[in-house]
Amino acid sequence: MNILVLNGSPKEKSDTMHLTHSFLQGLNEDGEHAITVIDVIKKQIRPCIGCFQCWQRGDGNCVLQDDQNEILAAYRAADVIIWSFPLYCYGMPSHLKAVLDRTIPLVQMRMVADGNRVRHETLVDFSKKKTIVISGCGFPAWEGNFDGLKQQCRVCFGNPTILCVPETPLLNTPEAAPLARPLLDKFRRAGQEFAMHSSLTPETVAALETPMMPGKDYIAALNERC
Ligand SMILES: Cc1cc2nc3c(=O)[nH]c(=O)nc-3n(C[C@H](O)[C@H](O)[C@H](O)COP(=O)(O)O)c2cc1C
C-alpha cells in the first residue's frame, strides 16, 4: 500500500506526529508499505484563487505553479491518506486547509445527489482510498472542541476514521512520559488493527481519544506553569 501522511503541524517536534508515528509503526510492522510524509509547512501552497480552471482542463491538476500539484500526485497515488495536524481554532491549520481547498481539481463540476447530501463527481475513485484524520489539541476533553472539524472531515473525506485526541502537549512533556507511553502504545496497536481490517472499531477509537489525565488535573497542572 502507498501511505501518504500530510503533516499539518508547523512544529519541528509535533505533539500530534508522536501519535501518527506510533500508528504508522503498527500499520507498517512488516515494512511492506511505502510511506511518504509531507511536511506541509515546508511547502509553497498558495490559497485557492477560485478560478475553476482545473475544472475546465479536467486533468486533475491546479493551474497555480507551486507545490500543490506534487501533493495532488501523491494523493492520487495513495491508498491510505493520513491527515495529521493540531486543532487550530476548532479546525485545521490554515496552511493545511489551503491543501484541502486545492484538492478541488480531483473533482468535477457535475453534481450528484447522494443520499441526503450533494457532492461533486470525482475524477479519482475515492472509494478505494482510506482516509484517517489524527488531530491533537491543547484543551482537555470538552464537548464541542472537535465538533466543527469532525463535521468538515466527514463531508470532505466520505467516511474517514477520525481520531481526536485531547491534552496532546503532554506528549512533548518529559515528566508526562508515564502518561504518554500507554497512549502511544494504543496508537501502535491501532495501526496493527487498521493494517488487518482497514478500519478501527468504535471501542478502539474511544480508547485512543481517552484523555491521558483527568481534565481538572490537566488544567491545574497547566495553570501552575502560567
Ligand atoms: C493558533 C492556535 C490555535 C489553537 N486552537 C486550539 C483549539 O481550538 N482547541 C484546542 O484544544 N487547542 C488549540 N490549540 C492548541 C494545539 O492544538 C496544541 O498545542 C497541539 O498539541 C499542538 O500540536 P502539534 O505539536 O502537533 O502542532 C491551538 C494552538 C494554536 C497555536
PDB file of C-alpha atoms and ligand atoms in Angstrom:
ATOM      1  CA  MET A   1       0.000   0.000   0.000  1.00  0.00           C
ATOM      2  CA  ASN A   2       1.024   3.585  -0.562  1.00  0.00           C
ATOM      3  CA  ILE A   3       0.516   5.581   2.618  1.00  0.00           C
ATOM      4  CA  LEU A   4       0.575   9.355   2.427  1.00  0.00           C
ATOM      5  CA  VAL A   5       0.884  11.437   5.594  1.00  0.00           C
ATOM      6  CA  LEU A   6       0.026  15.107   5.335  1.00  0.00           C
ATOM      7  CA  ASN A   7       1.661  16.569   8.425  1.00  0.00           C
ATOM      8  CA  GLY A   8      -0.052  19.859   9.171  1.00  0.00           C
ATOM      9  CA  SER A   9       1.867  20.739  12.320  1.00  0.00           C
ATOM     10  CA  PRO A  10       4.153  23.712  11.796  1.00  0.00           C
ATOM     11  CA  LYS A  11       6.425  22.497  14.617  1.00  0.00           C
ATOM     12  CA  GLU A  12       9.633  20.509  14.270  1.00  0.00           C
ATOM     13  CA  LYS A  13       8.560  18.340  17.235  1.00  0.00           C
ATOM     14  CA  SER A  14       4.836  17.922  16.650  1.00  0.00           C
ATOM     15  CA  ASP A  15       2.749  16.568  19.537  1.00  0.00           C
ATOM     16  CA  THR A  16       0.335  15.029  17.032  1.00  0.00           C
ATOM     17  CA  MET A  17       3.054  13.384  14.956  1.00  0.00           C
ATOM     18  CA  HIS A  18       4.084  11.356  18.036  1.00  0.00           C
ATOM     19  CA  LEU A  19       0.688   9.654  17.739  1.00  0.00           C
ATOM     20  CA  THR A  20       0.932   9.371  13.972  1.00  0.00           C
ATOM     21  CA  HIS A  21       4.411   7.815  14.097  1.00  0.00           C
ATOM     22  CA  SER A  22       3.205   5.214  16.620  1.00  0.00           C
ATOM     23  CA  PHE A  23       0.196   4.444  14.417  1.00  0.00           C
ATOM     24  CA  LEU A  24       2.481   4.069  11.379  1.00  0.00           C
ATOM     25  CA  GLN A  25       4.785   1.768  13.346  1.00  0.00           C
ATOM     26  CA  GLY A  26       1.855  -0.622  13.894  1.00  0.00           C
ATOM     27  CA  LEU A  27       0.460  -0.151  10.401  1.00  0.00           C
ATOM     28  CA  ASN A  28       3.761  -0.932   8.741  1.00  0.00           C
ATOM     29  CA  GLU A  29       5.096  -3.511  11.172  1.00  0.00           C
ATOM     30  CA  ASP A  30       6.273  -5.792   8.354  1.00  0.00           C
ATOM     31  CA  GLY A  31       7.820  -2.884   6.469  1.00  0.00           C
ATOM     32  CA  GLU A  32       5.864  -3.771   3.362  1.00  0.00           C
ATOM     33  CA  HIS A  33       4.193  -0.422   2.772  1.00  0.00           C
ATOM     34  CA  ALA A  34       5.614   2.718   1.173  1.00  0.00           C
ATOM     35  CA  ILE A  35       5.185   5.713   3.470  1.00  0.00           C
ATOM     36  CA  THR A  36       5.512   9.298   2.273  1.00  0.00           C
ATOM     37  CA  VAL A  37       5.372  12.072   4.863  1.00  0.00           C
ATOM     38  CA  ILE A  38       4.830  15.585   3.529  1.00  0.00           C
ATOM     39  CA  ASP A  39       5.551  18.402   5.980  1.00  0.00           C
ATOM     40  CA  VAL A  40       3.039  20.832   4.573  1.00  0.00           C
ATOM     41  CA  ILE A  41       4.544  23.849   6.351  1.00  0.00           C
ATOM     42  CA  LYS A  42       7.725  23.423   4.277  1.00  0.00           C
ATOM     43  CA  LYS A  43       5.790  23.526   1.003  1.00  0.00           C
ATOM     44  CA  GLN A  44       4.749  26.530  -1.017  1.00  0.00           C
ATOM     45  CA  ILE A  45       0.965  26.274  -1.147  1.00  0.00           C
ATOM     46  CA  ARG A  46      -0.906  29.427  -2.164  1.00  0.00           C
ATOM     47  CA  PRO A  47      -4.561  29.800  -1.245  1.00  0.00           C
ATOM     48  CA  CYS A  48      -7.061  28.675  -3.903  1.00  0.00           C
ATOM     49  CA  ILE A  49      -7.946  31.629  -6.146  1.00  0.00           C
ATOM     50  CA  GLY A  50     -11.325  30.155  -7.138  1.00  0.00           C
ATOM     51  CA  CYS A  51     -10.661  30.330 -10.897  1.00  0.00           C
ATOM     52  CA  PHE A  52     -12.086  26.836 -11.595  1.00  0.00           C
ATOM     53  CA  GLN A  53      -9.599  26.437 -14.450  1.00  0.00           C
ATOM     54  CA  CYS A  54      -8.913  22.973 -13.029  1.00  0.00           C
ATOM     55  CA  TRP A  55     -12.487  22.016 -13.924  1.00  0.00           C
ATOM     56  CA  GLN A  56     -12.167  23.407 -17.441  1.00  0.00           C
ATOM     57  CA  ARG A  57      -8.970  21.471 -18.015  1.00  0.00           C
ATOM     58  CA  GLY A  58     -10.119  18.343 -16.175  1.00  0.00           C
ATOM     59  CA  ASP A  59      -6.626  16.899 -15.837  1.00  0.00           C
ATOM     60  CA  GLY A  60      -6.619  16.729 -12.028  1.00  0.00           C
ATOM     61  CA  ASN A  61      -4.037  19.494 -11.663  1.00  0.00           C
ATOM     62  CA  CYS A  62      -4.120  23.051 -10.370  1.00  0.00           C
ATOM     63  CA  VAL A  63      -3.039  25.902 -12.641  1.00  0.00           C
ATOM     64  CA  LEU A  64      -1.130  27.633  -9.849  1.00  0.00           C
ATOM     65  CA  GLN A  65       2.541  26.834 -10.159  1.00  0.00           C
ATOM     66  CA  ASP A  66       3.616  25.848  -6.664  1.00  0.00           C
ATOM     67  CA  ASP A  67       3.973  22.602  -4.675  1.00  0.00           C
ATOM     68  CA  GLN A  68       0.286  21.594  -4.695  1.00  0.00           C
ATOM     69  CA  ASN A  69       0.475  19.523  -7.884  1.00  0.00           C
ATOM     70  CA  GLU A  70       3.178  17.388  -6.265  1.00  0.00           C
ATOM     71  CA  ILE A  71       0.798  16.835  -3.333  1.00  0.00           C
ATOM     72  CA  LEU A  72      -2.085  16.042  -5.711  1.00  0.00           C
ATOM     73  CA  ALA A  73       0.072  13.438  -7.464  1.00  0.00           C
ATOM     74  CA  ALA A  74       0.926  11.814  -4.119  1.00  0.00           C
ATOM     75  CA  TYR A  75      -2.774  11.991  -3.142  1.00  0.00           C
ATOM     76  CA  ARG A  76      -3.839  10.224  -6.344  1.00  0.00           C
ATOM     77  CA  ALA A  77      -1.212   7.517  -5.821  1.00  0.00           C
ATOM     78  CA  ALA A  78      -2.083   6.907  -2.154  1.00  0.00           C
ATOM     79  CA  ASP A  79      -4.170   4.005  -0.870  1.00  0.00           C
ATOM     80  CA  VAL A  80      -4.261   5.457   2.647  1.00  0.00           C
ATOM     81  CA  ILE A  81      -4.138   9.181   3.373  1.00  0.00           C
ATOM     82  CA  ILE A  82      -3.432  10.314   6.920  1.00  0.00           C
ATOM     83  CA  TRP A  83      -4.177  13.929   7.748  1.00  0.00           C
ATOM     84  CA  SER A  84      -2.165  14.611  10.923  1.00  0.00           C
ATOM     85  CA  PHE A  85      -2.470  18.056  12.444  1.00  0.00           C
ATOM     86  CA  PRO A  86      -3.121  20.107  15.582  1.00  0.00           C
ATOM     87  CA  LEU A  87      -6.548  21.596  16.171  1.00  0.00           C
ATOM     88  CA  TYR A  88      -6.356  25.332  15.459  1.00  0.00           C
ATOM     89  CA  CYS A  89      -9.379  27.448  16.403  1.00  0.00           C
ATOM     90  CA  TYR A  90     -11.606  24.347  16.246  1.00  0.00           C
ATOM     91  CA  GLY A  91     -10.474  23.435  12.742  1.00  0.00           C
ATOM     92  CA  MET A  92      -7.374  22.560  10.750  1.00  0.00           C
ATOM     93  CA  PRO A  93      -4.398  24.940  10.494  1.00  0.00           C
ATOM     94  CA  SER A  94      -4.736  27.370   7.599  1.00  0.00           C
ATOM     95  CA  HIS A  95      -1.730  26.082   5.626  1.00  0.00           C
ATOM     96  CA  LEU A  96      -3.287  22.600   5.641  1.00  0.00           C
ATOM     97  CA  LYS A  97      -6.734  23.980   4.825  1.00  0.00           C
ATOM     98  CA  ALA A  98      -5.136  25.507   1.722  1.00  0.00           C
ATOM     99  CA  VAL A  99      -4.052  21.990   0.690  1.00  0.00           C
ATOM    100  CA  LEU A 100      -7.589  20.697   1.288  1.00  0.00           C
ATOM    101  CA  ASP A 101      -9.182  23.552  -0.702  1.00  0.00           C
ATOM    102  CA  ARG A 102      -6.821  22.823  -3.541  1.00  0.00           C
ATOM    103  CA  THR A 103      -7.824  19.165  -3.809  1.00  0.00           C
ATOM    104  CA  ILE A 104     -10.761  20.532  -5.821  1.00  0.00           C
ATOM    105  CA  PRO A 105      -9.015  19.583  -9.121  1.00  0.00           C
ATOM    106  CA  LEU A 106      -9.710  15.960  -8.083  1.00  0.00           C
ATOM    107  CA  VAL A 107     -13.471  16.506  -8.505  1.00  0.00           C
ATOM    108  CA  GLN A 108     -15.577  17.745 -11.407  1.00  0.00           C
ATOM    109  CA  MET A 109     -18.179  20.466 -11.825  1.00  0.00           C
ATOM    110  CA  ARG A 110     -21.016  17.912 -12.237  1.00  0.00           C
ATOM    111  CA  MET A 111     -23.059  17.472  -9.080  1.00  0.00           C
ATOM    112  CA  VAL A 112     -24.682  14.328  -7.778  1.00  0.00           C
ATOM    113  CA  ALA A 113     -27.437  13.970  -5.202  1.00  0.00           C
ATOM    114  CA  ASP A 114     -26.042  11.236  -2.983  1.00  0.00           C
ATOM    115  CA  GLY A 115     -28.449  10.093  -0.262  1.00  0.00           C
ATOM    116  CA  ASN A 116     -29.244  13.111   1.874  1.00  0.00           C
ATOM    117  CA  ARG A 117     -26.344  15.183   0.589  1.00  0.00           C
ATOM    118  CA  VAL A 118     -24.997  16.670  -2.627  1.00  0.00           C
ATOM    119  CA  ARG A 119     -21.434  16.246  -3.853  1.00  0.00           C
ATOM    120  CA  HIS A 120     -19.345  16.700  -6.958  1.00  0.00           C
ATOM    121  CA  GLU A 121     -18.498  13.827  -9.238  1.00  0.00           C
ATOM    122  CA  THR A 122     -14.921  12.749  -8.725  1.00  0.00           C
ATOM    123  CA  LEU A 123     -12.036  12.310 -11.155  1.00  0.00           C
ATOM    124  CA  VAL A 124     -10.437   9.791  -8.835  1.00  0.00           C
ATOM    125  CA  ASP A 125     -12.036   6.657  -7.354  1.00  0.00           C
ATOM    126  CA  PHE A 126     -12.049   7.775  -3.727  1.00  0.00           C
ATOM    127  CA  SER A 127     -13.989   4.650  -2.699  1.00  0.00           C
ATOM    128  CA  LYS A 128     -10.694   2.749  -2.966  1.00  0.00           C
ATOM    129  CA  LYS A 129      -8.833   5.165  -0.694  1.00  0.00           C
ATOM    130  CA  LYS A 130      -8.938   5.138   3.093  1.00  0.00           C
ATOM    131  CA  THR A 131      -8.659   8.406   4.965  1.00  0.00           C
ATOM    132  CA  ILE A 132      -7.542   8.754   8.558  1.00  0.00           C
ATOM    133  CA  VAL A 133      -7.612  12.023  10.473  1.00  0.00           C
ATOM    134  CA  ILE A 134      -5.401  12.321  13.555  1.00  0.00           C
ATOM    135  CA  SER A 135      -5.778  15.604  15.388  1.00  0.00           C
ATOM    136  CA  GLY A 136      -4.211  16.633  18.659  1.00  0.00           C
ATOM    137  CA  CYS A 137      -5.293  19.593  20.759  1.00  0.00           C
ATOM    138  CA  GLY A 138      -4.299  21.634  23.767  1.00  0.00           C
ATOM    139  CA  PHE A 139      -7.535  21.576  25.762  1.00  0.00           C
ATOM    140  CA  PRO A 140      -8.674  18.708  27.923  1.00  0.00           C
ATOM    141  CA  ALA A 141     -11.685  16.839  26.513  1.00  0.00           C
ATOM    142  CA  TRP A 142     -14.770  19.015  26.340  1.00  0.00           C
ATOM    143  CA  GLU A 143     -17.840  18.585  24.214  1.00  0.00           C
ATOM    144  CA  GLY A 144     -17.696  20.777  21.162  1.00  0.00           C
ATOM    145  CA  ASN A 145     -13.937  21.308  20.827  1.00  0.00           C
ATOM    146  CA  PHE A 146     -13.709  18.986  17.803  1.00  0.00           C
ATOM    147  CA  ASP A 147     -17.322  19.196  16.517  1.00  0.00           C
ATOM    148  CA  GLY A 148     -16.663  21.592  13.622  1.00  0.00           C
ATOM    149  CA  LEU A 149     -13.583  19.703  12.496  1.00  0.00           C
ATOM    150  CA  LYS A 150     -15.348  16.328  12.637  1.00  0.00           C
ATOM    151  CA  GLN A 151     -18.239  17.590  10.512  1.00  0.00           C
ATOM    152  CA  GLN A 152     -15.846  19.090   7.945  1.00  0.00           C
ATOM    153  CA  CYS A 153     -13.822  15.865   7.739  1.00  0.00           C
ATOM    154  CA  ARG A 154     -16.931  13.683   7.394  1.00  0.00           C
ATOM    155  CA  VAL A 155     -18.270  15.630   4.427  1.00  0.00           C
ATOM    156  CA  CYS A 156     -14.899  16.224   2.759  1.00  0.00           C
ATOM    157  CA  PHE A 157     -13.487  12.722   3.115  1.00  0.00           C
ATOM    158  CA  GLY A 158     -16.559  10.478   2.894  1.00  0.00           C
ATOM    159  CA  ASN A 159     -16.287   8.045   5.714  1.00  0.00           C
ATOM    160  CA  PRO A 160     -12.923   8.727   7.338  1.00  0.00           C
ATOM    161  CA  THR A 161     -11.544   7.295  10.544  1.00  0.00           C
ATOM    162  CA  ILE A 162     -11.324  10.342  12.818  1.00  0.00           C
ATOM    163  CA  LEU A 163      -9.149  10.354  15.924  1.00  0.00           C
ATOM    164  CA  CYS A 164      -9.400  13.475  18.074  1.00  0.00           C
ATOM    165  CA  VAL A 165      -7.019  13.427  20.983  1.00  0.00           C
ATOM    166  CA  PRO A 166      -7.104  15.900  23.887  1.00  0.00           C
ATOM    167  CA  GLU A 167      -4.157  17.112  26.008  1.00  0.00           C
ATOM    168  CA  THR A 168      -1.542  16.341  23.344  1.00  0.00           C
ATOM    169  CA  PRO A 169       1.073  18.837  24.663  1.00  0.00           C
ATOM    170  CA  LEU A 170       1.658  16.111  27.303  1.00  0.00           C
ATOM    171  CA  LEU A 171       3.300  14.076  24.515  1.00  0.00           C
ATOM    172  CA  ASN A 172       6.172  16.569  24.432  1.00  0.00           C
ATOM    173  CA  THR A 173       6.389  16.985  28.212  1.00  0.00           C
ATOM    174  CA  PRO A 174       9.168  14.762  29.624  1.00  0.00           C
ATOM    175  CA  GLU A 175       7.541  14.493  33.111  1.00  0.00           C
ATOM    176  CA  ALA A 176       4.374  13.182  31.458  1.00  0.00           C
ATOM    177  CA  ALA A 177       6.132  10.267  29.748  1.00  0.00           C
ATOM    178  CA  PRO A 178       4.418   7.665  32.011  1.00  0.00           C
ATOM    179  CA  LEU A 179       1.052   9.023  30.814  1.00  0.00           C
ATOM    180  CA  ALA A 180       2.110   9.305  27.174  1.00  0.00           C
ATOM    181  CA  ARG A 181       3.613   5.842  26.774  1.00  0.00           C
ATOM    182  CA  PRO A 182       0.352   3.851  27.181  1.00  0.00           C
ATOM    183  CA  LEU A 183      -1.394   6.136  24.664  1.00  0.00           C
ATOM    184  CA  LEU A 184       1.426   5.782  22.133  1.00  0.00           C
ATOM    185  CA  ASP A 185       1.234   2.032  22.603  1.00  0.00           C
ATOM    186  CA  LYS A 186      -2.527   2.139  21.958  1.00  0.00           C
ATOM    187  CA  PHE A 187      -1.840   4.044  18.724  1.00  0.00           C
ATOM    188  CA  ARG A 188       0.708   1.431  17.673  1.00  0.00           C
ATOM    189  CA  ARG A 189      -1.800  -1.356  18.273  1.00  0.00           C
ATOM    190  CA  ALA A 190      -4.479   0.637  16.444  1.00  0.00           C
ATOM    191  CA  GLY A 191      -2.114   0.795  13.452  1.00  0.00           C
ATOM    192  CA  GLN A 192      -1.902  -3.009  13.543  1.00  0.00           C
ATOM    193  CA  GLU A 193      -5.703  -3.219  13.724  1.00  0.00           C
ATOM    194  CA  PHE A 194      -6.025  -0.899  10.748  1.00  0.00           C
ATOM    195  CA  ALA A 195      -3.495  -2.967   8.774  1.00  0.00           C
ATOM    196  CA  MET A 196      -5.652  -6.065   9.364  1.00  0.00           C
ATOM    197  CA  HIS A 197      -9.159  -4.659   8.914  1.00  0.00           C
ATOM    198  CA  SER A 198      -8.757  -1.298   7.091  1.00  0.00           C
ATOM    199  CA  SER A 199     -10.839   0.205   9.886  1.00  0.00           C
ATOM    200  CA  LEU A 200     -10.947   0.654  13.651  1.00  0.00           C
ATOM    201  CA  THR A 201     -13.735  -0.447  15.962  1.00  0.00           C
ATOM    202  CA  PRO A 202     -15.662   2.262  17.865  1.00  0.00           C
ATOM    203  CA  GLU A 203     -14.105   0.817  21.052  1.00  0.00           C
ATOM    204  CA  THR A 204     -10.592   1.388  19.687  1.00  0.00           C
ATOM    205  CA  VAL A 205     -11.464   4.951  18.626  1.00  0.00           C
ATOM    206  CA  ALA A 206     -12.885   5.641  22.101  1.00  0.00           C
ATOM    207  CA  ALA A 207      -9.719   4.249  23.733  1.00  0.00           C
ATOM    208  CA  LEU A 208      -7.473   6.431  21.540  1.00  0.00           C
ATOM    209  CA  GLU A 209      -9.498   9.522  22.394  1.00  0.00           C
ATOM    210  CA  THR A 210      -9.480   8.871  26.143  1.00  0.00           C
ATOM    211  CA  PRO A 211      -7.665  11.675  27.982  1.00  0.00           C
ATOM    212  CA  MET A 212      -4.256  10.853  29.421  1.00  0.00           C
ATOM    213  CA  MET A 213      -5.230  12.506  32.705  1.00  0.00           C
ATOM    214  CA  PRO A 214      -8.424  13.908  34.237  1.00  0.00           C
ATOM    215  CA  GLY A 215      -9.320  17.281  32.748  1.00  0.00           C
ATOM    216  CA  LYS A 216      -9.339  19.175  36.045  1.00  0.00           C
ATOM    217  CA  ASP A 217      -5.841  17.889  36.932  1.00  0.00           C
ATOM    218  CA  TYR A 218      -4.588  18.819  33.463  1.00  0.00           C
ATOM    219  CA  ILE A 219      -5.962  22.353  33.808  1.00  0.00           C
ATOM    220  CA  ALA A 220      -4.466  22.690  37.307  1.00  0.00           C
ATOM    221  CA  ALA A 221      -1.032  21.417  36.172  1.00  0.00           C
ATOM    222  CA  LEU A 222      -1.056  23.743  33.164  1.00  0.00           C
ATOM    223  CA  ASN A 223      -2.219  26.764  35.130  1.00  0.00           C
ATOM    224  CA  GLU A 224       0.611  26.253  37.611  1.00  0.00           C
ATOM    225  CA  ARG A 225       3.034  26.970  34.757  1.00  0.00           C
ATOM    226  CA  CYS A 226       1.301  30.188  33.714  1.00  0.00           C
TER     227      CYS A 226
HETATM  228  C1  LIG B   1      -3.216  29.145  16.666  1.00  0.00           C
HETATM  229  C2  LIG B   1      -3.557  28.009  17.583  1.00  0.00           C
HETATM  230  C3  LIG B   1      -4.890  27.658  17.756  1.00  0.00           C
HETATM  231  C4  LIG B   1      -5.231  26.603  18.604  1.00  0.00           C
HETATM  232  N1  LIG B   1      -6.542  26.277  18.752  1.00  0.00           N
HETATM  233  C5  LIG B   1      -6.887  25.265  19.577  1.00  0.00           C
HETATM  234  C6  LIG B   1      -8.251  24.892  19.745  1.00  0.00           C
HETATM  235  O1  LIG B   1      -9.162  25.418  19.113  1.00  0.00           O
HETATM  236  N2  LIG B   1      -8.546  23.913  20.626  1.00  0.00           N
HETATM  237  C7  LIG B   1      -7.568  23.256  21.342  1.00  0.00           C
HETATM  238  O2  LIG B   1      -7.906  22.392  22.142  1.00  0.00           O
HETATM  239  N3  LIG B   1      -6.262  23.548  21.161  1.00  0.00           N
HETATM  240  C8  LIG B   1      -5.894  24.535  20.304  1.00  0.00           C
HETATM  241  N4  LIG B   1      -4.560  24.844  20.104  1.00  0.00           N
HETATM  242  C9  LIG B   1      -3.510  24.022  20.781  1.00  0.00           C
HETATM  243  C10 LIG B   1      -2.874  22.953  19.853  1.00  0.00           C
HETATM  244  O3  LIG B   1      -3.866  22.194  19.178  1.00  0.00           O
HETATM  245  C11 LIG B   1      -1.994  22.007  20.695  1.00  0.00           C
HETATM  246  O4  LIG B   1      -0.943  22.748  21.282  1.00  0.00           O
HETATM  247  C12 LIG B   1      -1.440  20.827  19.942  1.00  0.00           C
HETATM  248  O5  LIG B   1      -0.935  19.872  20.871  1.00  0.00           O
HETATM  249  C13 LIG B   1      -0.277  21.205  19.007  1.00  0.00           C
HETATM  250  O6  LIG B   1       0.031  20.056  18.234  1.00  0.00           O
HETATM  251  P1  LIG B   1       1.345  19.946  17.331  1.00  0.00           P
HETATM  252  O7  LIG B   1       2.541  19.939  18.241  1.00  0.00           O
HETATM  253  O8  LIG B   1       1.171  18.647  16.605  1.00  0.00           O
HETATM  254  O9  LIG B   1       1.387  21.119  16.390  1.00  0.00           O
HETATM  255  C14 LIG B   1      -4.202  25.886  19.279  1.00  0.00           C
HETATM  256  C15 LIG B   1      -2.852  26.262  19.098  1.00  0.00           C
HETATM  257  C16 LIG B   1      -2.533  27.305  18.267  1.00  0.00           C
HETATM  258  C17 LIG B   1      -1.076  27.682  18.081  1.00  0.00           C
END
